[in-house]
Coordinates of C-alpha atoms and ligand atoms in Angstrom, one line a residue:
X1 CA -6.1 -41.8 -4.4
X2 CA -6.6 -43.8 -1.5
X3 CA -7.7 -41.6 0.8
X4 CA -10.5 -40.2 -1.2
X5 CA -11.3 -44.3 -2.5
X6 CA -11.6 -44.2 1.5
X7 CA -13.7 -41.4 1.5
X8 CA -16.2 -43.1 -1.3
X9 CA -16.1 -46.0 0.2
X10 CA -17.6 -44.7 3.2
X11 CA -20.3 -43.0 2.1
X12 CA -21.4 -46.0 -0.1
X13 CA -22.6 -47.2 3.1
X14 CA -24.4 -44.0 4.2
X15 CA -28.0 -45.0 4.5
X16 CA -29.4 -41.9 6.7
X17 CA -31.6 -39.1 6.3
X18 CA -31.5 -36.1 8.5
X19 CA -34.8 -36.9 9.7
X20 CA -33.5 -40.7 10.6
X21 CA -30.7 -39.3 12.4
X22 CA -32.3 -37.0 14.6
X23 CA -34.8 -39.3 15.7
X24 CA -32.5 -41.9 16.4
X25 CA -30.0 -39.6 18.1
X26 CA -31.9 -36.3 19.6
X27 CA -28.5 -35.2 21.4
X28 CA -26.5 -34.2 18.0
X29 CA -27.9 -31.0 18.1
X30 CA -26.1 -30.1 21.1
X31 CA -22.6 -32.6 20.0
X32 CA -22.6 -31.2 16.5
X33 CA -21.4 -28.2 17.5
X34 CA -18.0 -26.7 17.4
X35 CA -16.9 -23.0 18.8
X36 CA -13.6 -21.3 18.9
X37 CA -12.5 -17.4 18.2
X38 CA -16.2 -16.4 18.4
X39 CA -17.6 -18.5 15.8
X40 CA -19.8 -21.1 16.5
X41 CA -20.6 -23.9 13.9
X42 CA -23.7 -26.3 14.1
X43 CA -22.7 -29.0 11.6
X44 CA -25.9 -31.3 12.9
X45 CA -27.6 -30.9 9.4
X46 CA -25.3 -32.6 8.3
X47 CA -25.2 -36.8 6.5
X48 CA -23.0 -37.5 9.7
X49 CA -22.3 -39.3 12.1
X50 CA -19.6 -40.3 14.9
X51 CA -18.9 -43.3 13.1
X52 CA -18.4 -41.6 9.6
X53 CA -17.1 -38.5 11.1
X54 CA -14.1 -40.5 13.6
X55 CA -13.2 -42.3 10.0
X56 CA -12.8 -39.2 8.1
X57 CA -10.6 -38.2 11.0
X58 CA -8.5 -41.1 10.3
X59 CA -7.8 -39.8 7.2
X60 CA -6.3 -36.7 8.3
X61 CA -3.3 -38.7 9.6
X62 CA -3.3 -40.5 6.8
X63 CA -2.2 -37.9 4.8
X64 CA 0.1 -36.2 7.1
X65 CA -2.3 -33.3 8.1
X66 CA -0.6 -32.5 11.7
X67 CA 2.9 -32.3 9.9
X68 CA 1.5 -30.2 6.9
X69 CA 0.2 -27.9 9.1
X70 CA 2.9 -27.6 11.3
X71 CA 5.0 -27.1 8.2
X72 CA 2.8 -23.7 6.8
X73 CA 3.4 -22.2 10.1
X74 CA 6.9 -22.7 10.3
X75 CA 7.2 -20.8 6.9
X76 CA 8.5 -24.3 5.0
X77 CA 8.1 -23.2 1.6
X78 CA 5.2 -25.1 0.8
X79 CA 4.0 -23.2 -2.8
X80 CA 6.2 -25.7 -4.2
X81 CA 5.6 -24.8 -7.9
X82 CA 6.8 -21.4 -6.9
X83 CA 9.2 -22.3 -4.3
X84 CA 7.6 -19.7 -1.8
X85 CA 6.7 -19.9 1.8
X86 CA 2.9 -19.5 2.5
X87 CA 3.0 -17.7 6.0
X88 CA -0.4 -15.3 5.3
X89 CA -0.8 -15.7 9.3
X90 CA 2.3 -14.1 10.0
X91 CA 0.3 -10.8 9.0
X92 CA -2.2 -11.0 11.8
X93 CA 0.7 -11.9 14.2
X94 CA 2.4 -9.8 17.0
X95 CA 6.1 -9.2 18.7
X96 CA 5.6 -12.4 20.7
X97 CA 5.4 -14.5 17.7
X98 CA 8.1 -16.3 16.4
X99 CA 7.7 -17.0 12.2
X100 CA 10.3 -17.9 10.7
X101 CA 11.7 -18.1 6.8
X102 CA 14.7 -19.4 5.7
X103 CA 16.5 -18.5 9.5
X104 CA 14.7 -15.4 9.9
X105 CA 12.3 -13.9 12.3
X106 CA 9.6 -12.2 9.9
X107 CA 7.5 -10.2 12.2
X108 CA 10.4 -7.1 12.8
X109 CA 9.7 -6.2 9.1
X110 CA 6.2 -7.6 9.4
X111 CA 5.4 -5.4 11.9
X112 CA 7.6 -2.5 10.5
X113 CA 5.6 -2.4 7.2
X114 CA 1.9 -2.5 9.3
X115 CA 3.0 0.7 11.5
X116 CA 4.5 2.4 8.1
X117 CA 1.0 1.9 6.6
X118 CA -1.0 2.9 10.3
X119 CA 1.3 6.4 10.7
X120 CA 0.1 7.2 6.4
X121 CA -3.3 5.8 7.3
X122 CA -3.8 8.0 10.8
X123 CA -1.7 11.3 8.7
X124 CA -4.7 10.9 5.9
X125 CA -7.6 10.9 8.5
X126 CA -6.2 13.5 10.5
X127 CA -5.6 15.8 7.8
X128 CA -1.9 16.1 8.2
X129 CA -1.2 14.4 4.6
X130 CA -3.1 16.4 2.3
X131 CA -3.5 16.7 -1.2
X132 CA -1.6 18.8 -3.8
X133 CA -3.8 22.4 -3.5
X134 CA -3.6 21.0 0.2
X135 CA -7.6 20.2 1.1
X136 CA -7.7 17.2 3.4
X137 CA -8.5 13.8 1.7
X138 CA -12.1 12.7 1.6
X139 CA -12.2 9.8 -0.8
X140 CA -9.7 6.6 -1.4
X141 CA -9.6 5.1 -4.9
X142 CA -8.4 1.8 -4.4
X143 CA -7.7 0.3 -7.8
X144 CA -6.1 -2.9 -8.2
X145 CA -8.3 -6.8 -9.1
X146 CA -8.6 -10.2 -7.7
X147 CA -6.9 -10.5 -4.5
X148 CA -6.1 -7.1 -4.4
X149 CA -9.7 -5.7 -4.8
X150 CA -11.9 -8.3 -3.2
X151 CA -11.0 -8.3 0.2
X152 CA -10.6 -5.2 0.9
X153 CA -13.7 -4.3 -0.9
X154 CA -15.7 -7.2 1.0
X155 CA -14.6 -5.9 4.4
X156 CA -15.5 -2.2 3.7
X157 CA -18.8 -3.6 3.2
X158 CA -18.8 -5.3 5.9
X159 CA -17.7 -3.1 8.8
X160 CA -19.9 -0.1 7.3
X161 CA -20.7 1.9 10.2
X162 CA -16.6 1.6 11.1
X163 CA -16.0 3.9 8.5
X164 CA -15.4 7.3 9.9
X165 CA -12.4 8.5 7.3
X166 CA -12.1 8.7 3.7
X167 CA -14.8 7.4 2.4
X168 CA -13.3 3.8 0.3
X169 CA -14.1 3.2 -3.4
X170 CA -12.6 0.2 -5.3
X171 CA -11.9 0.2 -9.0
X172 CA -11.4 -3.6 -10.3
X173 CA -12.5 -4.4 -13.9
X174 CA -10.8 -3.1 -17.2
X175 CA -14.2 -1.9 -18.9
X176 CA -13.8 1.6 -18.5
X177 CA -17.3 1.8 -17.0
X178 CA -15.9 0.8 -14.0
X179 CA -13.3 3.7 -13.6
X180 CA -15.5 6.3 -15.3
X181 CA -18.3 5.6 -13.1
X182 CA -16.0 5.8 -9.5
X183 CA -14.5 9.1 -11.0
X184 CA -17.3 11.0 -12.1
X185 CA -18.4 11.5 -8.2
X186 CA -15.6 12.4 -6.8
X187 CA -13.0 15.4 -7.0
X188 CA -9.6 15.2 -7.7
X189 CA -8.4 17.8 -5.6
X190 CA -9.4 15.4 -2.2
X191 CA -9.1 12.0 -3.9
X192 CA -6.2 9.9 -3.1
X193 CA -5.6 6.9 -5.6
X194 CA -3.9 3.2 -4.0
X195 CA -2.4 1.0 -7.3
X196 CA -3.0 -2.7 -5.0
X197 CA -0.9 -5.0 -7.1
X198 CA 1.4 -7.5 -5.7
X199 CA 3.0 -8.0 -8.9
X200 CA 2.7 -4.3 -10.4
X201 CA 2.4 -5.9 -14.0
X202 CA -1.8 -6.7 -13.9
X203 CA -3.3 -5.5 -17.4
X204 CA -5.9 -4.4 -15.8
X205 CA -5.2 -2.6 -12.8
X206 CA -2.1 -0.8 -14.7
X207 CA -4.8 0.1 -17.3
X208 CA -6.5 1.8 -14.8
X209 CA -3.7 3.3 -12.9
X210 CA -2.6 4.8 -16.1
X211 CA -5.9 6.6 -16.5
X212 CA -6.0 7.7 -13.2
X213 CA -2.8 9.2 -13.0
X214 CA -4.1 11.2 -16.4
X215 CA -7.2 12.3 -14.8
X216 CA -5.3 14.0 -11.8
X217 CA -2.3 15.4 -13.8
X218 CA -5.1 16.6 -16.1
X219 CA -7.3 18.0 -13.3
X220 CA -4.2 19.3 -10.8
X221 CA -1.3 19.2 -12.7
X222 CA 1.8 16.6 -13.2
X223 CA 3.4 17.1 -10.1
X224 CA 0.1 16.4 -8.2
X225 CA 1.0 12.8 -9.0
X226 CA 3.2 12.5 -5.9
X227 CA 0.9 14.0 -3.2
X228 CA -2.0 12.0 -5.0
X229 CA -1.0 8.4 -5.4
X230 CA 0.5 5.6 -2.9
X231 CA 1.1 1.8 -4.3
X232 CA 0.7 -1.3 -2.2
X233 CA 3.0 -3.8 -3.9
X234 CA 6.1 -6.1 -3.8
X235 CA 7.5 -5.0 -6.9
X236 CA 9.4 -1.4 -5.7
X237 CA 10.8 -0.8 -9.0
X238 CA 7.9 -1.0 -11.2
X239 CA 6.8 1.7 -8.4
X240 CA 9.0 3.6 -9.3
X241 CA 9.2 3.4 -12.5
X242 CA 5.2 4.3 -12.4
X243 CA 6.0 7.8 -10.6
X244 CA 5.3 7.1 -7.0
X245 CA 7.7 8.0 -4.5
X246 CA 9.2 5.5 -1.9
X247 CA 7.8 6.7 1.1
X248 CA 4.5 6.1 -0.6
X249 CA 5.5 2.4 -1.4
X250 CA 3.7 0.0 1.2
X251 CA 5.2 -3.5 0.6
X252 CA 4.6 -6.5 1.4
X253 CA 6.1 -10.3 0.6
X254 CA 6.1 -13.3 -1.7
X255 CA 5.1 -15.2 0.5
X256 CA 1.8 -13.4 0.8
X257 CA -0.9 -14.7 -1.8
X258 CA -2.4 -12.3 -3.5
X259 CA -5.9 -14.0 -2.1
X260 CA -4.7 -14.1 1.2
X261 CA -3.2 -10.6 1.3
X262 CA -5.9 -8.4 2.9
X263 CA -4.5 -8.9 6.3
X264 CA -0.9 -6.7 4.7
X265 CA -0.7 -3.2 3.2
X266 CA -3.2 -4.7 0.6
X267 CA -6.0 -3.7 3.6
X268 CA -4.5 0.2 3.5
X269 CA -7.6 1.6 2.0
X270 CA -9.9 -0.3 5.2
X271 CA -6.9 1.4 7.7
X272 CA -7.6 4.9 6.2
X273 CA -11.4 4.8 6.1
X274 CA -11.8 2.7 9.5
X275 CA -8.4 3.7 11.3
X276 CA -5.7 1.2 12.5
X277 CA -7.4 0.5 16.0
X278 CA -10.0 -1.1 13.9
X279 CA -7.9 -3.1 11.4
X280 CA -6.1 -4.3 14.6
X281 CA -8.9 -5.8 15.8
X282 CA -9.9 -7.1 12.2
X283 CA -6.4 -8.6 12.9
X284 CA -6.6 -10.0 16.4
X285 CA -10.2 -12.0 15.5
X286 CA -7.8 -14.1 12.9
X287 CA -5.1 -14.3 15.0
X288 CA -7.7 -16.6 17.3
X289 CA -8.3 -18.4 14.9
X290 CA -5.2 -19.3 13.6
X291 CA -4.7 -20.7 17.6
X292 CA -8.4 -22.3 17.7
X293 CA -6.8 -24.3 14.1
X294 CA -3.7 -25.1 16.1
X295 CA -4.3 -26.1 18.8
X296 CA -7.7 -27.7 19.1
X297 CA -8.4 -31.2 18.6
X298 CA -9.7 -32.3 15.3
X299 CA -13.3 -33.1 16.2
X300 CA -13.8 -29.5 17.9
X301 CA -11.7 -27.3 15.2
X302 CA -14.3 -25.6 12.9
X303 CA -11.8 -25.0 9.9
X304 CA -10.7 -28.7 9.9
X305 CA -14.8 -29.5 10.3
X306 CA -15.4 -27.4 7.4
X307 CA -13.3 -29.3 5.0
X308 CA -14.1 -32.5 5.8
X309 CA -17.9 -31.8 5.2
X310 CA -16.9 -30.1 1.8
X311 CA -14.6 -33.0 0.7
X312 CA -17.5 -36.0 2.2
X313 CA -19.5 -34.0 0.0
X314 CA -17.3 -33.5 -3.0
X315 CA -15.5 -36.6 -3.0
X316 CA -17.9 -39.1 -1.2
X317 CA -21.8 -38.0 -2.9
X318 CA -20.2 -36.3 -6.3
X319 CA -21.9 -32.7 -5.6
X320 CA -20.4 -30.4 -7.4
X321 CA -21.4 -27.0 -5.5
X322 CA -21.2 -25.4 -2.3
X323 CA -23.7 -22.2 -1.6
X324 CA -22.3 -19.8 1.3
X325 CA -25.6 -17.8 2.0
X326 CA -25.1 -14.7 4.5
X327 CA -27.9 -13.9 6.1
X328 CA -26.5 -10.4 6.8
X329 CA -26.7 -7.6 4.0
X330 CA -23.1 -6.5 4.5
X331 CA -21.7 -9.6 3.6
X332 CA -22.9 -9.1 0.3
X333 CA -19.6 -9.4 -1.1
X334 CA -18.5 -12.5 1.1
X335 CA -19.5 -15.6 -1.7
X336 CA -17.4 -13.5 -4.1
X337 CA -14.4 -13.2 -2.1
X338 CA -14.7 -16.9 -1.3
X339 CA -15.1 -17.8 -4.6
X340 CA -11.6 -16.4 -5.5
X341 CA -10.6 -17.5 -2.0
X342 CA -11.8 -21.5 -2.7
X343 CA -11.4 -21.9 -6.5
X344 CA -8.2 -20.3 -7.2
X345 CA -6.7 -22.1 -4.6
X346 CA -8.0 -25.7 -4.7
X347 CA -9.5 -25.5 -8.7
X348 CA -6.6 -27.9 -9.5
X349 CA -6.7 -31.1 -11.5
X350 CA -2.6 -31.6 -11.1
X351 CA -1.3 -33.4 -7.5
X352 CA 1.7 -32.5 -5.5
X353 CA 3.6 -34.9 -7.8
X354 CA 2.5 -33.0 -11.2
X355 CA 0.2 -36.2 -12.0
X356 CA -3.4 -35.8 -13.0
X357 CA -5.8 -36.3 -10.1
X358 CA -8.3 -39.3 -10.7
X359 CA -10.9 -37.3 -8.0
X360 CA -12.6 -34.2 -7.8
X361 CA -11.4 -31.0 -5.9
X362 CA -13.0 -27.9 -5.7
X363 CA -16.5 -27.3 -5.7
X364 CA -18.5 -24.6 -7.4
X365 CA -18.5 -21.6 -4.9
X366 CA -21.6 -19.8 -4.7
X367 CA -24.2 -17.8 -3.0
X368 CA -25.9 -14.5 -2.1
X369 CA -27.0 -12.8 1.1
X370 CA -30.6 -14.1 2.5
X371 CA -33.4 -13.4 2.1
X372 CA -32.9 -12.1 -0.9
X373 CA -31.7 -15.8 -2.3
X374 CA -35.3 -16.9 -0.9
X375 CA -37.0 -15.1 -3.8
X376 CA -34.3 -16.5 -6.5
X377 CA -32.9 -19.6 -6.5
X378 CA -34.0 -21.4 -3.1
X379 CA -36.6 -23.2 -5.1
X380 CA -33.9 -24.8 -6.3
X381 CA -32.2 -25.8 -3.0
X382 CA -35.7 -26.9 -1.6
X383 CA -36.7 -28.8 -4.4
X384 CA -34.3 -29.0 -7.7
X385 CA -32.7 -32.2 -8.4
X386 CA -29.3 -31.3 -7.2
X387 CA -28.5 -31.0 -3.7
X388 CA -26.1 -28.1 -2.7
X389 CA -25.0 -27.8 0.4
X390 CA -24.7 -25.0 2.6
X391 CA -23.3 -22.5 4.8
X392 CA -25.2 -20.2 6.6
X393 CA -24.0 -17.6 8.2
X394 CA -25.4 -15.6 10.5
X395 CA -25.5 -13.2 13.9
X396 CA -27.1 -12.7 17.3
X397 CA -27.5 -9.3 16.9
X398 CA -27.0 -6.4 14.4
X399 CA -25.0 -3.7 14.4
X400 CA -27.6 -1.4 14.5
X401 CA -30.8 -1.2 16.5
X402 CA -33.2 -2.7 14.7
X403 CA -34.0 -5.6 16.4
X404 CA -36.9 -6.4 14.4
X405 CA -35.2 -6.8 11.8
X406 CA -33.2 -8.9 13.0
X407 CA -35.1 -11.5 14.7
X408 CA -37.3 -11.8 11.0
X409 CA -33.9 -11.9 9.2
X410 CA -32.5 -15.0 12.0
X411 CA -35.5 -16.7 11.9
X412 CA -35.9 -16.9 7.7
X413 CA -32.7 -18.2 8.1
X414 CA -33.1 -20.9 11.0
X415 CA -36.4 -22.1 8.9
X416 CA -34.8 -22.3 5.6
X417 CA -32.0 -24.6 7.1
X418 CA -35.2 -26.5 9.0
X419 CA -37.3 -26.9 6.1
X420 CA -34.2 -28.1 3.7
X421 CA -33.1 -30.5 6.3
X422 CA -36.7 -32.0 6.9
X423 CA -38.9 -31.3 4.5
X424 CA -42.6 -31.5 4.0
X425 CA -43.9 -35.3 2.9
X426 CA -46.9 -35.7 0.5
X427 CA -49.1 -37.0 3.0
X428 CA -48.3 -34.4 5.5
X429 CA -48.8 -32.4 2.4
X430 CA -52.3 -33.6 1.8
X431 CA -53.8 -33.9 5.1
X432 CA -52.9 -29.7 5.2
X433 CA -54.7 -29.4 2.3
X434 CA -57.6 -30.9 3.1
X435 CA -57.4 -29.4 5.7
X436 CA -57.4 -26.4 4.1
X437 CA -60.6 -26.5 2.0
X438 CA -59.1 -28.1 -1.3
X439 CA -60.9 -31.7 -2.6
X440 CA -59.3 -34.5 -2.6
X441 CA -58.9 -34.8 -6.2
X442 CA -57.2 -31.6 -6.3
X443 CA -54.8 -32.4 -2.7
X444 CA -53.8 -35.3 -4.5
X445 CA -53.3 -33.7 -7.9
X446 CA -50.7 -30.9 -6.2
X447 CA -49.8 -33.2 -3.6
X448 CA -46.4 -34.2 -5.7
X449 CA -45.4 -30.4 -6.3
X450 CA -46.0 -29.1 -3.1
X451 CA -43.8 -32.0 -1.6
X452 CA -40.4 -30.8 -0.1
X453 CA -37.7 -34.2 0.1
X454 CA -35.8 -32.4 2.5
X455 CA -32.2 -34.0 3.4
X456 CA -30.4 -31.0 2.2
X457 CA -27.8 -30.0 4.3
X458 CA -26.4 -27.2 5.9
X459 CA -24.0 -25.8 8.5
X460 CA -25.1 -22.8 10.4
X461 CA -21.9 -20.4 10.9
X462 CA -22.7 -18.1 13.7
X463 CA -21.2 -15.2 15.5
X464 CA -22.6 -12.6 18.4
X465 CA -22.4 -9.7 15.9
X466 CA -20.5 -8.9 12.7
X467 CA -17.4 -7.3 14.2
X468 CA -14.0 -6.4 13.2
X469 CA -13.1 -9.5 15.5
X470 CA -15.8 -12.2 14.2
X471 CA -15.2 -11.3 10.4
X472 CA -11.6 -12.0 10.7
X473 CA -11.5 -15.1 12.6
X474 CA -14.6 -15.9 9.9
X475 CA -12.5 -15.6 6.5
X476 CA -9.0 -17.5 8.7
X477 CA -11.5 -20.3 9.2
X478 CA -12.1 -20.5 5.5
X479 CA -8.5 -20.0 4.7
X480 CA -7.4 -23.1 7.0
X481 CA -10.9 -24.9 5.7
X482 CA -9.1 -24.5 2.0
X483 CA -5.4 -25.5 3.3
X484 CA -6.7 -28.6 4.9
X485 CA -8.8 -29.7 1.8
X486 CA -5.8 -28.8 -0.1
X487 CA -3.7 -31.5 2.0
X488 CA -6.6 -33.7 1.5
X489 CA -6.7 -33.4 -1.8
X490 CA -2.8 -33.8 -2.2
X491 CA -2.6 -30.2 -4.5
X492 CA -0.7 -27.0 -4.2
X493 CA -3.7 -24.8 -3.2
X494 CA -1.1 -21.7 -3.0
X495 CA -0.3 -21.3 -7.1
X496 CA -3.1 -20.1 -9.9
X497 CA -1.6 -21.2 -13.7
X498 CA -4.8 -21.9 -14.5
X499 CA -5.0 -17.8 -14.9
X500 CA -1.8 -17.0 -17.6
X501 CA -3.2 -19.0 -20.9
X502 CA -6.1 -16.7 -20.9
X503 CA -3.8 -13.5 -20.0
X504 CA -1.2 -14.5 -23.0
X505 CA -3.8 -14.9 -25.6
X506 CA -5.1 -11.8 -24.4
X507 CA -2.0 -10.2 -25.7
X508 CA -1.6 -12.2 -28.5
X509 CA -5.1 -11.2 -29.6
X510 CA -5.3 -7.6 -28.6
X511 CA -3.7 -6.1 -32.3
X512 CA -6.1 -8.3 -34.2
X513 CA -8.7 -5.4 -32.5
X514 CA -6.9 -3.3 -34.8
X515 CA -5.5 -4.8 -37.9
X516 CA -9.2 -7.2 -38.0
X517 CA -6.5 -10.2 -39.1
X518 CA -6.7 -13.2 -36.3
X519 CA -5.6 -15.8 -38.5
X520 CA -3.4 -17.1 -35.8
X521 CA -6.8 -18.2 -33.7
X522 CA -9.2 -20.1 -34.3
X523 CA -12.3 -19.8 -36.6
X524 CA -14.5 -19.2 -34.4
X525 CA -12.7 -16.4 -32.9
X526 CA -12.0 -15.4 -36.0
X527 CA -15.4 -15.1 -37.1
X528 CA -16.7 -13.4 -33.5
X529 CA -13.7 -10.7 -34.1
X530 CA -15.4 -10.0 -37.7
X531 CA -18.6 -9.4 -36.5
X532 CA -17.3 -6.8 -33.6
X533 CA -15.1 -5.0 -36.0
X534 CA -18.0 -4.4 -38.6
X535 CA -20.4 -3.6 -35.6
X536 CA -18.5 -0.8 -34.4
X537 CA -18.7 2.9 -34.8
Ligands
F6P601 O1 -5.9 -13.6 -11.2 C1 -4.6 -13.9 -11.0 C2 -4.0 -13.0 -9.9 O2 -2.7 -13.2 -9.9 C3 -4.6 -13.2 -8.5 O3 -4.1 -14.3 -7.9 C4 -4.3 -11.9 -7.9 O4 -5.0 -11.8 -6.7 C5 -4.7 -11.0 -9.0 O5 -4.3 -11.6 -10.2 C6 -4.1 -9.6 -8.9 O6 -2.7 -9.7 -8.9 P1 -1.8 -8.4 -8.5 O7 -2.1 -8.1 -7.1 O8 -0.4 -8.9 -8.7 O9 -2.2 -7.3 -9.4

């Protein structure tokens, strides 16, 4: 409570605009800057500066930040509402890395389960494991939701031209649609199915698995089962219990969260399409920078950068959302993985202590890739009533050729971030017009609407090129930027209870569907359920 009355308190005194403090300080540009594992973020667009920014240092010790982090990395079991360790980074790690939990060195099993997965993954793309009427595998059915979907998904969009094995296709939501429409391509006889669920139990990814495992027994045959489905889970006995073999079980821990687990077997279907060499160095980018977040100073550490700009902005000017724009098609997926990524870990209203917070935690997370966000809602951002700010993300150069492309794509994206920073005044507005042709009357009719305020901020995130290396050390920054805020914000950012009312009513609901009596809920679900049941045919 007193840090974030801290934080409010000193932004009651911010009395700068962007364009105020470039002009009084033209060096921020090239000071408001930090770099580490590849990524470089410009945080100069921001309502900053070193006064403000050493202050919200100060809170960092005030709330134990360099012990707290310490204490993650030493595998302290910090999920305290679930008494688990949170040691995610242990995934990326190698042999000379020493994590420990409860007395014992994790990477040997760590390690252990990785080259399980790569010898499967590298069998698959040579051909060596095969289906049941023994064709080579060309497509990987990764079903499985939330944590267990997302990232992968996100990352097979955006490596694309890695993928040079089976081609990847993820199944998430329980409308059959989704499963029916994956299917109806592909042929059973070269598809191999992955059930990704850390707890083996999801409604909806056991739904699916169920009908999967009837369209291949259907198609090739009961037995087929075995050659035709592997599971990337924790829970080996529901496995079993399912049908799938142990040496098709890839496992992982409980101290992985399920929206921190692409970096474990969860990423199995990216190993078979892109091959292991590549998840390695998917691997290695986050590895960096889990180092750059140890070991460099506050003032030059992007992830701890990151959250103090989210919370100043949260916490110190009440905005409630934060947009992560991509300018870079294949991160098309990012702002939904983050979303998952941000809100499920830090959408709490309960602190450490299990009292109600009297402050706000996470924002709304949001966005879509540019440009295409420049023909929907940046009219919004430029001149709406809410300011959101924003991420931008972008790269020097594309994986492909097209440098033309490119260079239009980067600069939309640099002027975007320069025109919501600085605007467009109404008497710079109407001296164009004039200039233009219009009449007075009319430049000072429009004057108001063509008007931008500017002030908006925004960091630019960028990176030399979208590689396996830059969009691993990219999500690690965002996982450290949401530990940090979660320190900040004194909350367990590594449990989700928020998600089981919904999941128990579900079940509780689910016969009304067929007996049409819901007396148990209330009238208005009551009355919705009528309406369904005498719609339907
Ligand atoms: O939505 C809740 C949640 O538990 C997420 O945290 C998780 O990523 C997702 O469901 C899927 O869980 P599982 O991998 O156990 O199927």
């Amino acid at each position: 409570m007193i840090l974030i009355d801290e934080i409010a308190s000193i932004s009651r005194q911010w009395n700068q605009t962007l364009t105020s403090l470039f002009k009084g300080d033209p060096g921020r540009a090239s000071r408001f800057v930090a770099e580490g594992a590849g990524l470089r973020l410009d945080y100069s667009k921001h309502w900053l500066d070193s006064a403000a920014l050493t202050r919200l240092f100060e809170l960092l010790c005030t709330c134990d930040f360099f012990e707290k982090r310490a204490s993650m990395f030493a595998g302290n079991r910090i999920n305290t509402t679930e008494n688990r360790a949170v040691l995610h980074v242990a995934l990326r790690g190698d042999s000379t890395d020493n994590f420990i939990i409860d007395g014992s060195l994790v990477m040997p099993s760590v390690i252990q389960a990785r080259e399980q997965s790569y010898v499967f993954a590298e069998d698959i793309r040579e051909g060596i494991v095969v289906g049941a009427t023994g064709r080579p595998f060309t497509d990987v059915v990764n079903i499985g939701i939330g944590g267990s979907d997302l990232g992968p998904l996100m990352v097979s969009e955006a490596l694309k031209p890695m993928i040079d094995g089976p081609r990847p296709h993820y199944v998430s939501n329980l409308d059959g649609a989704h499963l029916h429409d994956v299917l109806a391509s592909l042929d059973p006889q070269t598809t191999l199915i992955l059930i990704a669920s850390k707890t083996f139990t999801t409604q909806e990814t056991m739904h699916n698995a169920h009908k999967a495992k009837q369209w291949i027994s259907s198609e090739l045959g009961e037995t087929a089962v075995t050659e035709h489905f592997a599971a990337l889970s924790t829970n080996e006995g529901a496995v079993r219990a399912f049908g799938i073999s142990d040496t098709r079980i890839f496992g992982f821990w409980d101290w992985v969260g399920g929206r921190y687990s692409v970096w474990s077997t969860i990423g199995l279907s990216l190993v078979i399409a892109m091959g292991s060499k590549i998840f390695d160095r998917f691997l290695s980018g986050a590895r960096e920078m889990d180092r750059h977040f140890q070991n460099t100073p506050a003032d030059h550490n992007i992830p701890i950068l990151m959250a103090l700009i989210g919370i100043w902005y949260r916490n110190g000017f009440g905005l409630d959302t934060q947009a992560v724009l991509p300018y870079e098609q294949r991160l098309h997926r990012f702002s939904a993985y983050l979303q998952q990524m941000e809100m499920e870990s830090n959408g709490k209203r309960i602190d450490q202590n299990g009292k109600p917070l009297e402050y706000h935690t996470c924002p709304v997370i949001w966005g879509e890739p540019g440009t295409n966000g420049q023909h929907a809602f940046f009219q919004m951002l430029h001149q709406g009533t809410m300011v959101c700010p924003i991420d931008f993300i972008l790269t020097a150069n594309s994986i492909d050729t097209d440098h033309e492309s490119h260079s239009l794509l980067n600069a939309n994206c640099l002027a975007q971030a320069e025109a919501l920073a600085f605007g467009k005044s109404t008497d710079e507005v109407y001296q164009d017009m004039l200039a233009d042709g219009f009449s007075d009357s009319e430049a000072t009719r429009l004057g108001s609407h063509r008007t931008f305020p500017g002030n908006r901020p925004s960091s630019l995130i960028m990176m030399d090129a979208l590689t396996p290396e830059s969009l691993g050390a990219l999500i690690a920054a965002y996982e450290h930027k949401v530990f940090t805020q979660g320190i900040l914000w004194n909350i367990n950012s590594y449990d989700q209870w928020g998600v089981e009312l919904g999941k128990a009513q579900c079940k509780a609901l689910r016969p009304s569907f067929d007996s049409g009596n819901a007396s148990q809920f209330s009238t208005s679900t009551q009355e919705s359920l009528k309406w369904l049941l005498e719609k339907k045919y």
